[in-house]
Coordinates of C-alpha atoms in Angstrom, one line a residue:
M1 CA 18.0 0.0 12.8
A2 CA 16.2 -2.8 12.6
F3 CA 16.9 -6.2 12.6
H4 CA 15.1 -9.9 11.8
L5 CA 15.0 -12.3 14.2
P6 CA 16.2 -15.7 13.6
S7 CA 13.6 -18.1 12.0
S8 CA 12.9 -19.8 15.6
F9 CA 11.7 -16.6 17.0
A10 CA 10.1 -15.3 13.8
R11 CA 7.8 -18.0 11.9
Q12 CA 6.7 -17.9 8.7
S13 CA 4.4 -15.3 7.8
T14 CA 0.6 -16.9 6.9
L15 CA -1.5 -14.0 6.9
P16 CA -2.4 -11.1 4.1
E17 CA 0.0 -8.1 5.0
D18 CA -2.7 -5.8 5.2
A19 CA -6.3 -7.3 5.0
P20 CA -7.8 -8.2 8.1
P21 CA -8.1 -12.1 8.7
T22 CA -11.8 -13.1 7.9
L23 CA -13.5 -15.2 10.8
R24 CA -12.5 -18.4 8.8
D25 CA -9.0 -18.0 9.3
T26 CA -9.5 -16.8 12.7
L27 CA -11.0 -19.5 14.1
R28 CA -8.7 -21.9 12.3
L29 CA -5.8 -19.9 13.9
V30 CA -6.8 -20.4 17.3
P31 CA -4.3 -22.7 19.0
Q32 CA -5.0 -25.2 21.7
P33 CA -5.1 -24.3 25.1
P34 CA -1.7 -23.1 27.0
S35 CA 0.0 -26.0 29.6
P36 CA -0.6 -25.7 33.0
G37 CA 2.8 -25.1 33.3
R38 CA 2.9 -21.9 31.0
W39 CA -0.6 -20.9 32.1
L40 CA 0.9 -20.7 35.5
L41 CA 4.2 -19.5 34.4
V42 CA 2.4 -15.9 32.7
S43 CA -0.3 -15.8 35.8
V44 CA 2.5 -15.2 38.2
A45 CA 4.1 -12.7 36.1
Y46 CA 1.2 -10.9 35.5
V47 CA -0.1 -10.6 38.8
L48 CA 3.3 -9.4 40.1
L49 CA 3.1 -6.5 37.8
H50 CA -0.1 -6.0 38.2
R51 CA 0.7 -5.5 42.0
L52 CA 3.2 -3.4 40.9
L53 CA 1.4 -1.2 38.9
L54 CA -1.4 -1.0 41.6
A55 CA 0.6 0.5 43.5
G56 CA 2.0 2.9 41.4
S57 CA -1.8 4.2 40.5
M58 CA -2.7 4.4 44.0
W59 CA 0.3 6.8 44.8
L60 CA -0.7 8.9 41.9
S61 CA -4.0 9.3 43.5
L62 CA -5.0 13.1 43.4
E63 CA -7.7 12.4 46.2
E64 CA -9.5 9.6 47.3
G65 CA -11.0 7.6 44.6
Y66 CA -9.8 9.9 42.0
S67 CA -6.7 7.6 40.4
L68 CA -5.4 10.0 36.9
W69 CA -4.7 7.0 35.1
Y70 CA -4.7 3.1 36.0
P71 CA -2.4 0.8 34.4
P72 CA -3.8 -2.1 35.7
A73 CA -6.9 -2.3 33.9
G74 CA -4.3 -2.0 30.4
L75 CA -2.7 -4.7 31.8
D76 CA -6.0 -7.2 32.1
V77 CA -6.9 -6.0 28.6
A78 CA -3.2 -6.7 27.4
L79 CA -3.3 -10.3 29.2
L80 CA -5.9 -11.4 26.9
V81 CA -5.3 -9.7 24.4
I82 CA -1.7 -10.9 23.8
S83 CA -2.3 -14.4 25.8
G84 CA -6.2 -15.4 24.9
P85 CA -9.2 -15.9 26.3
W86 CA -8.1 -18.7 28.4
F87 CA -6.2 -16.2 30.7
V88 CA -9.9 -14.8 32.1
P89 CA -9.9 -16.9 35.4
T90 CA -6.5 -15.1 35.6
V91 CA -7.9 -11.7 35.7
I92 CA -11.0 -12.5 37.5
L93 CA -8.9 -14.6 40.2
N94 CA -6.8 -11.3 40.7
Q95 CA -9.3 -9.0 41.3
F96 CA -10.3 -10.9 44.0
L97 CA -7.3 -11.2 45.7
V98 CA -6.4 -7.5 45.6
I99 CA -9.9 -6.6 47.1
E100 CA -9.5 -9.4 49.6
V101 CA -6.4 -10.1 50.6
W102 CA -4.2 -6.8 49.4
L103 CA -6.4 -3.9 49.9
G104 CA -8.5 -5.5 52.9
A105 CA -11.5 -5.0 55.2
D106 CA -10.4 -1.6 55.7
S107 CA -10.9 -0.4 52.2
F108 CA -13.5 1.3 50.4
L109 CA -14.0 -2.2 48.2
G110 CA -13.4 -4.1 51.1
G111 CA -16.1 -5.9 53.7
M112 CA -18.7 -6.6 50.9
G113 CA -18.7 -10.2 51.8
W114 CA -17.3 -13.2 49.5
G115 CA -20.5 -13.1 47.5
W116 CA -20.9 -9.4 46.4
T117 CA -17.0 -9.3 46.4
L118 CA -17.1 -12.2 43.6
V119 CA -20.0 -10.7 41.7
Y120 CA -17.9 -7.6 41.9
T121 CA -14.8 -9.2 40.2
L122 CA -16.5 -11.4 37.2
G123 CA -17.3 -8.0 35.5
Q124 CA -13.3 -7.6 35.4
G125 CA -13.6 -11.1 33.0
I126 CA -16.6 -10.8 31.2
V127 CA -16.6 -7.2 30.1
Y128 CA -12.7 -7.6 29.2
G129 CA -12.8 -10.8 28.3
G130 CA -15.7 -10.9 26.1
V131 CA -15.3 -7.6 24.6
V132 CA -11.6 -9.1 23.8
S133 CA -12.8 -11.9 22.0
L134 CA -15.6 -10.1 19.9
L135 CA -12.4 -7.5 19.0
L136 CA -10.7 -10.3 17.3
T137 CA -13.3 -12.6 15.7
S138 CA -16.7 -11.1 15.0
A139 CA -15.0 -7.2 14.4
R140 CA -11.6 -9.8 12.9
C141 CA -9.0 -6.8 14.4
N142 CA -5.1 -7.7 14.3
A143 CA -4.1 -7.9 18.0
R144 CA -0.7 -6.3 17.2
L145 CA -2.7 -3.1 16.3
R146 CA -0.9 -2.2 12.8
T147 CA -3.7 -0.5 10.8
V148 CA -5.5 2.2 11.1
R149 CA -8.7 0.1 11.2
D150 CA -7.3 -2.0 13.9
V151 CA -6.1 1.3 15.9
S152 CA -9.9 2.8 15.3
F153 CA -11.2 -0.6 16.6
F154 CA -9.4 -0.8 19.2
L155 CA -9.7 2.8 20.9
G156 CA -13.4 2.9 20.0
V157 CA -14.3 -0.6 22.3
M158 CA -11.1 -1.1 23.9
V159 CA -10.6 2.1 25.7
L160 CA -14.3 4.0 25.5
I161 CA -17.0 1.4 25.4
A162 CA -15.2 -1.6 27.6
P163 CA -14.2 0.8 30.1
F164 CA -17.9 2.6 30.4
L165 CA -19.8 -1.0 30.5
L166 CA -17.7 -2.3 33.7
G167 CA -18.0 0.9 35.1
L168 CA -21.9 0.3 34.9
W169 CA -21.3 -3.0 36.1
K170 CA -18.9 -1.9 39.3
M171 CA -20.9 0.8 40.2
G172 CA -24.1 -0.7 40.0
V173 CA -22.8 -3.6 42.5
L174 CA -21.0 -0.8 44.7
E175 CA -24.6 1.0 44.9
I176 CA -26.8 -2.6 45.6
T177 CA -24.2 -3.2 48.4
G178 CA -24.9 0.7 50.0
R179 CA -21.3 2.1 49.3
M180 CA -22.1 4.6 47.3
D181 CA -24.7 7.5 46.8
A182 CA -27.0 7.5 44.3
E183 CA -26.0 11.0 43.2
A184 CA -22.3 10.0 42.9
F185 CA -23.3 7.2 40.3
W186 CA -22.8 8.8 37.6
P187 CA -19.8 11.0 38.4
Q188 CA -18.0 7.5 39.5
V189 CA -18.8 6.0 36.5
L190 CA -16.9 8.5 33.9
A191 CA -14.2 8.9 36.7
Y192 CA -14.1 5.0 36.1
T193 CA -14.1 4.9 32.6
I194 CA -11.9 7.7 32.1
G195 CA -8.9 6.3 34.3
D196 CA -9.3 2.8 33.1
G197 CA -9.9 4.0 29.3
T198 CA -6.5 6.0 29.7
G199 CA -4.7 3.2 31.3
I200 CA -5.6 0.6 28.3
G201 CA -4.7 3.3 25.9
M202 CA -1.5 3.9 27.3
L203 CA -0.5 0.6 28.7
V204 CA -1.9 -1.9 25.6
P205 CA -0.3 -0.5 22.3
V206 CA 3.3 -0.3 24.6
L207 CA 2.6 -3.8 25.5
V208 CA 1.6 -4.7 21.8
V209 CA 4.5 -2.9 19.9
A210 CA 7.0 -4.6 22.1
L211 CA 5.8 -8.2 21.9
R212 CA 5.4 -8.1 18.0
P213 CA 8.5 -10.2 17.1
F214 CA 8.0 -13.1 19.6
P215 CA 4.9 -15.0 17.9
A216 CA 5.2 -17.2 20.8
L217 CA 4.0 -15.4 23.0
W218 CA 0.5 -14.5 20.9
W219 CA -2.3 -16.7 21.3
D220 CA -2.6 -16.1 17.0
Q221 CA 1.1 -17.1 16.1
P222 CA 1.0 -16.5 12.5
L223 CA 2.4 -13.5 11.6
R224 CA 2.2 -11.0 8.8
P225 CA 5.0 -10.6 6.0
S226 CA 6.2 -7.1 7.8
E227 CA 5.6 -8.6 11.2
G228 CA 9.3 -10.7 13.3
Y229 CA 11.5 -8.4 13.2
Q230 CA 12.2 -5.8 15.9
R231 CA 13.3 -2.4 15.6
V232 CA 16.7 -0.7 17.8
A233 CA 17.3 2.1 18.4
R234 CA 20.0 4.4 17.2
P235 CA 22.0 6.4 19.6
A236 CA 20.5 9.7 18.1
Q237 CA 17.1 8.2 19.1
L238 CA 17.9 7.3 22.1
L239 CA 19.0 11.3 22.9
E240 CA 15.9 12.2 20.9
G241 CA 13.7 10.3 23.0
G242 CA 15.8 11.7 26.5
L243 CA 15.3 15.3 25.2
L244 CA 11.3 14.8 24.5
T245 CA 10.9 13.1 28.2
V246 CA 12.9 16.5 29.4
V247 CA 10.6 18.5 27.4
S248 CA 7.7 16.4 28.6
L249 CA 8.3 16.9 32.8
G250 CA 9.4 20.6 31.7
L251 CA 6.0 21.9 30.2
A252 CA 3.8 19.5 32.5
W253 CA 5.5 21.0 35.2
L254 CA 5.1 24.6 34.1
I255 CA 1.4 24.0 32.9
F256 CA 0.5 22.6 36.2
I257 CA 3.2 24.1 38.9
G258 CA 4.8 26.7 37.4
R259 CA 2.3 29.1 37.0
A260 CA 0.1 30.9 39.1
G261 CA -2.9 29.2 39.8
A262 CA -1.9 26.1 37.9
A263 CA -5.0 26.6 35.5
L264 CA -4.8 23.9 32.8
E265 CA -5.9 26.2 29.3
F266 CA -2.0 25.3 28.1
S267 CA -2.4 21.6 28.8
Y268 CA -2.7 21.0 24.7
V269 CA 0.8 21.9 24.5
L270 CA 1.4 18.1 25.8
F271 CA 0.0 17.0 22.7
L272 CA 3.5 18.1 20.9
P273 CA 6.0 15.6 21.9
V274 CA 3.4 12.7 21.1
L275 CA 2.6 14.4 17.9
W276 CA 6.2 14.9 17.0
L277 CA 7.1 10.9 18.1
A278 CA 3.8 10.0 16.2
V279 CA 5.3 11.5 13.0
R280 CA 8.6 10.6 13.3
Y281 CA 8.4 6.9 13.9
G282 CA 4.5 5.7 13.7
M283 CA 2.8 3.2 15.7
E284 CA 5.3 2.5 18.2
G285 CA 6.7 6.4 18.5
A286 CA 2.9 7.7 19.2
A287 CA 3.1 4.4 21.6
L288 CA 6.0 5.2 23.5
G289 CA 4.9 9.3 23.1
A290 CA 1.7 8.6 25.0
L291 CA 3.3 6.5 28.2
G292 CA 5.8 9.0 28.2
V293 CA 3.5 11.9 28.4
N294 CA 0.9 10.1 30.8
V295 CA 3.5 9.2 33.3
T296 CA 5.0 12.7 33.4
T297 CA 1.7 14.2 33.7
A298 CA 0.8 12.0 36.3
F299 CA 4.2 12.2 38.3
I300 CA 4.1 16.1 38.3
V301 CA 0.6 16.5 39.1
A302 CA 0.0 13.6 42.0
P303 CA 2.5 14.6 44.4
S304 CA 2.0 18.2 44.2
D305 CA -1.6 18.3 45.7
I306 CA -2.5 21.5 43.2
A307 CA -5.2 23.0 44.9
G308 CA -8.5 23.6 42.8
T309 CA -7.3 21.0 40.2
N310 CA -10.1 19.0 38.9
P311 CA -9.5 15.5 38.3
Y312 CA -11.8 15.3 35.2
A313 CA -10.0 17.5 33.5
V314 CA -6.4 16.0 33.9
Q315 CA -7.7 12.8 33.0
L316 CA -9.5 14.0 30.2
G317 CA -6.8 15.6 29.0
M318 CA -4.3 12.9 29.0
L319 CA -6.9 10.2 27.4
M320 CA -6.9 13.1 24.5
V321 CA -3.3 12.9 24.2
T322 CA -3.3 9.3 24.1
L323 CA -6.0 9.0 21.6
V324 CA -4.9 11.3 18.6
G325 CA -0.9 10.6 19.1
L326 CA -2.3 6.8 18.3
F327 CA -4.3 7.7 15.5
L328 CA -1.8 9.7 13.7
G329 CA 0.8 7.1 14.6
A330 CA -1.2 4.3 13.0
Y331 CA -1.6 6.7 10.2
V332 CA 1.9 7.2 9.5
S333 CA 2.4 3.0 10.1
S334 CA 0.0 2.5 7.4
R335 CA 1.5 5.0 5.0
R336 CA 5.0 3.8 5.3
R337 CA 3.6 0.0 4.9
T338 CA 2.1 1.2 1.7
R339 CA 4.6 3.1 0.5
A340 CA 7.3 0.0 1.3
R341 CA 4.8 -2.4 -0.3
L342 CA 4.7 -0.4 -3.5
E343 CA 8.5 0.0 -3.7
R344 CA 8.8 -3.7 -3.7
A345 CA 6.0 -4.2 -5.8
L346 CA 7.8 -1.9 -8.1
A347 CA 11.0 -3.1 -7.9
R348 CA 9.7 -6.4 -8.6
A349 CA 7.9 -4.9 -11.7
E350 CA 11.2 -3.7 -13.0
Q351 CA 13.1 -6.8 -12.7
L352 CA 10.9 -8.9 -14.4
D353 CA 10.4 -6.6 -17.0
A354 CA 14.1 -6.7 -17.5
M355 CA 13.9 -10.5 -17.4
K356 CA 11.2 -10.2 -20.2
Q357 CA 13.4 -8.2 -22.6
T358 CA 16.2 -9.9 -21.9
M359 CA 14.2 -13.2 -22.6
L360 CA 12.8 -11.3 -25.7
L361 CA 16.3 -10.6 -27.2
N362 CA 17.7 -13.8 -26.5
L363 CA 14.6 -15.6 -28.2
S364 CA 14.9 -13.4 -30.9
H365 CA 19.2 -14.4 -31.6
E366 CA 17.7 -17.8 -31.1
L367 CA 15.5 -17.9 -33.4
R368 CA 16.7 -15.6 -36.4
T369 CA 19.4 -17.9 -37.8
P370 CA 16.9 -20.8 -38.3
L371 CA 14.0 -18.2 -39.9
T372 CA 16.9 -17.2 -42.5
M373 CA 18.3 -20.7 -43.3
A374 CA 14.2 -21.7 -43.8
L375 CA 13.5 -18.5 -46.0
G376 CA 16.7 -19.6 -47.8
A377 CA 15.4 -23.1 -48.2
V378 CA 11.8 -21.8 -49.5
E379 CA 13.6 -19.9 -51.9
I380 CA 15.0 -22.6 -53.6
L381 CA 12.3 -24.3 -53.7
H382 CA 9.9 -22.1 -54.6
E383 CA 12.2 -22.0 -57.9
E384 CA 12.2 -25.5 -58.5
A385 CA 9.0 -26.5 -57.8
P386 CA 6.5 -27.2 -60.5
P387 CA 4.2 -24.3 -61.6
D388 CA 1.3 -26.2 -59.3
H389 CA 3.3 -26.2 -56.2
R390 CA 4.6 -22.4 -56.5
P391 CA 1.6 -21.3 -54.6
L392 CA 2.6 -23.9 -51.6
T393 CA 5.8 -22.3 -51.5
S394 CA 5.1 -18.8 -52.0
D395 CA 2.5 -18.9 -49.1
A396 CA 5.7 -20.7 -46.9
R397 CA 7.8 -17.5 -48.3
T398 CA 4.9 -15.3 -47.0
A399 CA 4.4 -17.2 -43.5
I400 CA 7.9 -17.0 -43.0
T401 CA 8.6 -13.2 -43.9
T402 CA 5.3 -12.2 -41.6
L403 CA 7.1 -14.2 -38.6
T404 CA 10.6 -12.3 -39.4
D405 CA 9.0 -8.7 -39.3
T406 CA 6.8 -9.5 -36.3
L407 CA 10.0 -10.5 -34.8
D408 CA 11.7 -7.8 -35.7
Q409 CA 8.9 -5.7 -34.1
V410 CA 9.3 -7.3 -30.5
V411 CA 13.1 -6.8 -31.4
D412 CA 12.4 -3.0 -31.7
L413 CA 10.0 -2.7 -29.4
T414 CA 11.9 -4.2 -26.5
R415 CA 15.0 -2.2 -27.6
L416 CA 13.0 0.3 -27.1
G417 CA 11.9 -0.1 -23.3
T418 CA 15.9 -1.0 -22.6
G419 CA 17.1 2.5 -24.5
D420 CA 19.3 0.3 -26.5
L421 CA 18.1 1.2 -29.9
A422 CA 21.0 2.2 -32.1
V423 CA 19.8 5.8 -33.9
V424 CA 21.8 7.3 -36.3
L425 CA 20.4 10.4 -37.7
G426 CA 21.0 12.0 -41.0
E427 CA 19.7 13.8 -44.2
V428 CA 16.6 11.7 -45.6
D429 CA 14.3 12.3 -48.6
L430 CA 10.6 11.5 -47.3
G431 CA 9.5 11.6 -51.0
E432 CA 12.2 8.7 -51.5
I433 CA 11.0 7.3 -48.3
A434 CA 7.6 7.4 -50.1
R435 CA 8.1 5.9 -53.2
R436 CA 10.1 3.0 -51.6
S437 CA 7.3 2.3 -49.3
A438 CA 4.6 2.4 -52.2
D439 CA 6.5 0.2 -54.3
D440 CA 6.8 -2.1 -51.2
V441 CA 3.0 -2.5 -51.1
T442 CA 2.1 -3.1 -54.7
A443 CA 1.3 -6.4 -54.5
Q444 CA -0.6 -6.2 -51.3
A445 CA -2.7 -3.1 -52.8
A446 CA -3.5 -5.2 -56.0
T447 CA -4.8 -8.0 -54.0
K448 CA -7.6 -5.8 -52.5
H449 CA -7.7 -3.9 -55.3
L450 CA -7.1 -0.6 -53.4
R451 CA -4.9 2.2 -55.1
V452 CA -1.6 4.0 -53.8
V453 CA -1.2 7.8 -54.7
I454 CA 1.7 8.9 -53.8
D455 CA 1.5 12.9 -53.2
T456 CA 5.2 14.6 -53.2
P457 CA 6.2 18.6 -53.7
S458 CA 8.3 19.2 -56.5
H459 CA 11.3 19.9 -54.2
P460 CA 12.8 17.5 -52.3
V461 CA 11.9 17.3 -48.3
R462 CA 14.8 16.2 -46.2
V463 CA 14.5 15.6 -42.5
V464 CA 16.9 14.9 -39.7
A465 CA 15.8 11.3 -39.4
D466 CA 17.6 7.7 -39.3
E467 CA 16.5 6.1 -42.7
D468 CA 16.2 2.7 -41.5
L469 CA 14.2 3.0 -38.4
L470 CA 12.1 5.6 -40.5
Q471 CA 11.0 2.8 -42.4
R472 CA 10.1 0.6 -39.5
A473 CA 8.4 3.3 -38.1
L474 CA 6.3 3.5 -41.4
R475 CA 5.5 0.0 -41.9
P476 CA 2.9 -0.9 -39.4
V477 CA 0.7 2.6 -40.4
L478 CA 0.7 1.2 -44.1
E479 CA -0.4 -2.4 -42.8
N480 CA -3.4 -1.0 -40.8
A481 CA -4.2 1.0 -43.8
F482 CA -4.4 -1.7 -45.9
A483 CA -5.9 -3.9 -43.0
Y484 CA -8.6 -1.8 -42.1
T485 CA -9.4 -0.1 -45.8
D486 CA -11.9 -2.5 -48.0
A487 CA -12.3 -0.2 -51.1
G488 CA -10.4 3.0 -52.0
T489 CA -7.2 4.3 -52.1
V490 CA -4.2 4.9 -49.2
T491 CA -2.6 8.0 -50.3
L492 CA 1.2 8.6 -48.9
R493 CA 1.5 12.4 -48.8
V494 CA 4.7 14.2 -48.2
A495 CA 4.5 18.1 -47.4
Q496 CA 6.8 21.1 -45.7
E497 CA 5.7 22.7 -42.9
D498 CA 7.3 25.5 -41.7
D499 CA 10.9 23.9 -39.7
T500 CA 9.4 20.3 -40.3
G501 CA 9.0 17.6 -43.0
T502 CA 5.7 15.5 -42.8
L503 CA 4.9 12.1 -43.9
A504 CA 1.1 11.7 -44.0
V505 CA -0.7 7.3 -44.7
A506 CA -4.4 8.6 -45.3
D507 CA -7.2 6.0 -46.0
T508 CA -10.5 5.6 -46.9
G509 CA -11.2 3.1 -44.6
R510 CA -13.9 2.5 -41.6
G511 CA -12.0 5.1 -39.3
I512 CA -11.1 5.2 -35.6
E513 CA -13.8 5.2 -32.8
A514 CA -13.6 8.5 -30.7
A515 CA -13.1 6.9 -27.2
R516 CA -9.9 4.7 -28.8
M517 CA -7.9 7.8 -30.1
A518 CA -6.5 8.3 -26.3
T519 CA -4.6 5.1 -26.0
L520 CA -4.3 4.7 -29.8
F521 CA 0.0 4.7 -29.3
E522 CA -0.1 2.4 -26.3
T523 CA 0.8 -1.9 -26.4
F524 CA -2.0 -3.7 -26.8
A525 CA -4.5 -1.4 -27.5
E526 CA -7.8 -2.9 -28.1
E527 CA -10.0 -2.0 -30.8
G528 CA -13.3 -2.0 -29.3
D529 CA -15.2 -4.9 -31.2
G530 CA -15.1 -7.5 -33.4
Y531 CA -13.0 -6.3 -36.3
R532 CA -9.8 -6.7 -34.4
R533 CA -10.0 -10.3 -35.0
R534 CA -10.9 -10.1 -38.3
H535 CA -7.0 -8.6 -38.3
D536 CA -5.2 -10.5 -36.1
G537 CA -1.8 -8.9 -34.3
L538 CA 0.2 -8.4 -31.5
G539 CA -1.2 -5.0 -31.1
I540 CA 2.0 -3.0 -31.0
G541 CA 2.6 -1.9 -34.3
L542 CA 1.3 1.6 -33.4
A543 CA 3.4 1.8 -30.7
L544 CA 6.2 1.0 -32.3
T545 CA 5.8 3.4 -35.0
H546 CA 5.4 6.7 -32.1
G547 CA 8.9 5.2 -30.5
L548 CA 10.6 4.8 -33.4
V549 CA 9.1 8.2 -34.4
E550 CA 10.3 9.6 -31.3
A551 CA 13.5 8.1 -31.2
Q552 CA 14.7 9.7 -33.7
G553 CA 13.1 13.2 -32.5
G554 CA 10.1 13.2 -34.5
W555 CA 6.5 12.8 -33.6
V556 CA 4.0 11.4 -34.6
S557 CA 0.0 12.1 -34.4
A558 CA -3.7 10.7 -36.1
T559 CA -7.0 11.7 -37.1
S560 CA -9.6 9.8 -37.9
T561 CA -13.5 10.0 -39.1
L562 CA -15.7 7.0 -38.3
G563 CA -16.6 5.8 -42.0
V564 CA -14.4 8.2 -43.8
G565 CA -10.9 7.4 -42.7
S566 CA -7.7 8.1 -41.0
T567 CA -4.8 9.6 -41.3
F568 CA -1.6 9.2 -39.6
T569 CA 1.3 12.0 -39.7
L570 CA 4.9 11.5 -38.9
R571 CA 6.9 14.7 -38.7
F572 CA 10.5 15.7 -38.2
P573 CA 13.1 18.4 -38.0
L574 CA 14.0 19.7 -41.6
A575 CA 17.6 19.2 -42.4
S576 CA 18.3 22.4 -43.3
S577 CA 17.1 24.3 -39.9
P578 CA 19.8 25.4 -37.9
E579 CA 19.9 22.6 -34.9
P580 CA 16.9 21.4 -35.2
A581 CA 14.7 20.6 -32.1
V582 CA 13.3 17.5 -30.6
P583 CA 10.4 18.4 -29.9
S584 CA 8.5 16.4 -27.2
P585 CA 5.8 13.7 -28.2
H586 CA 2.4 15.5 -29.5
P587 CA -0.6 13.1 -28.2
A588 CA -3.3 11.6 -30.8
A589 CA -5.1 14.7 -32.3
A590 CA -9.1 14.0 -31.4
P591 CA -11.4 12.9 -34.7
H592 CA -12.6 15.1 -37.1
A593 CA -16.2 16.0 -35.8

């Protein structure tokens, strides 16, 4: 269950949803340094928590110098990632106090002297502080670890590279001061890298996920649209988490204690709880799962004093569980955000489409009455006008009729989209439709000196269709035939093929390019060259034909040859066929060779 925080906590989003911030955005968003009071409060809370985690890591050591995991390093990185680079002095000062005061002169690190101790502790702030600053600015990573890219950079740089660099720094100081043998240098660097890396990979994602909803705690306070909320576990989820904890404890006990010899060859089973939580709950589940498996493993292994246990193997296994779990969690979260974004975009598109269709229907209703009145007035003026004025009134009548027809096409296309088109099926004589349509275009044919040919069989071809819709579907095909034919004939051919009746319109025009045939019946399909500009239109005619024919249970197809002409064929089930089937629409046919 998720709830949104009050607006005072969840600030206005100012960054893109998934795109990383640009360097300019990052620099623009860097706030002023924290006030002395806030710096002191955060520093004190950090020091106290650091002491607690340090004591726990020391208790969970397998042997001197080998801690299974080092969560204080994760706390150092989390402080710098969340609160900003102004807390680098806090990290350095805390490390100095740990060595000189908390551990004391009797410890392995004690007795180096203040100078070398300061050099030793400077590495903590310089390496981790510098790497975090580069990661968040130059690499432009989102500190909240929201995407696979962010998690990849974090795991690669902060979990692997940064601990290795700091290990080189600190082990180098110990070797220079004579507190470590040269042959132990690289094993200690490896142990330090894995221990700090495990602590960082285990603790930082949990703190980052838990503190996402509270921008006031972050140094880059602006949020993404999906941030500013907090997930609250339902009882079923709490039960699931409890069961997984018990399973993790049982698996760790069985792997490290319950079997004779305490071998590690079955430690891969510990991946299962983390993978389950990552798939179920994304990055949040992966972070909590990695923390749970690491803690339960450490609490099982460390106090048991298992003979012959290789600390490197245990550390490396815990690190691999953390890396794999976080990668999978980031991927799942990213996919879910993408899906949610697509669903929101689809819902918005559907809403806008509904608004558009409503607007078009309302607009047609508002325009139809004045157009009808204007046409009536022009008809009267045409009858009473002097002969020399009649061409003007005739042009006005043609313009109003064209506008009315265009409005009818827009309304039909809109109703097809909403499913509100009324279809009344009955027996229709295709020959009669062809002859009536030829009479309607006689004047247009005479203007362009084109010949209209009607080719019908001796017997009627009756089909199941809506007579009015059939004529409206045929009109754009005829208009295109006359528009794109400069000389020759336009033929209306009626035929019967098996259980279907066909009405074809063939012209001797320029033809259609092969590349356009696949999108011929789509809305606003382009011609592909300058020919469309010679015959302006809305680009919805053939799409309307396709939709109107399909609405009646028919289908339409087209063939064309450049320089020869095009043929559009409308097919409908014969009226004499018992229970005429409604065929699926056929795609546009390929042009003739």
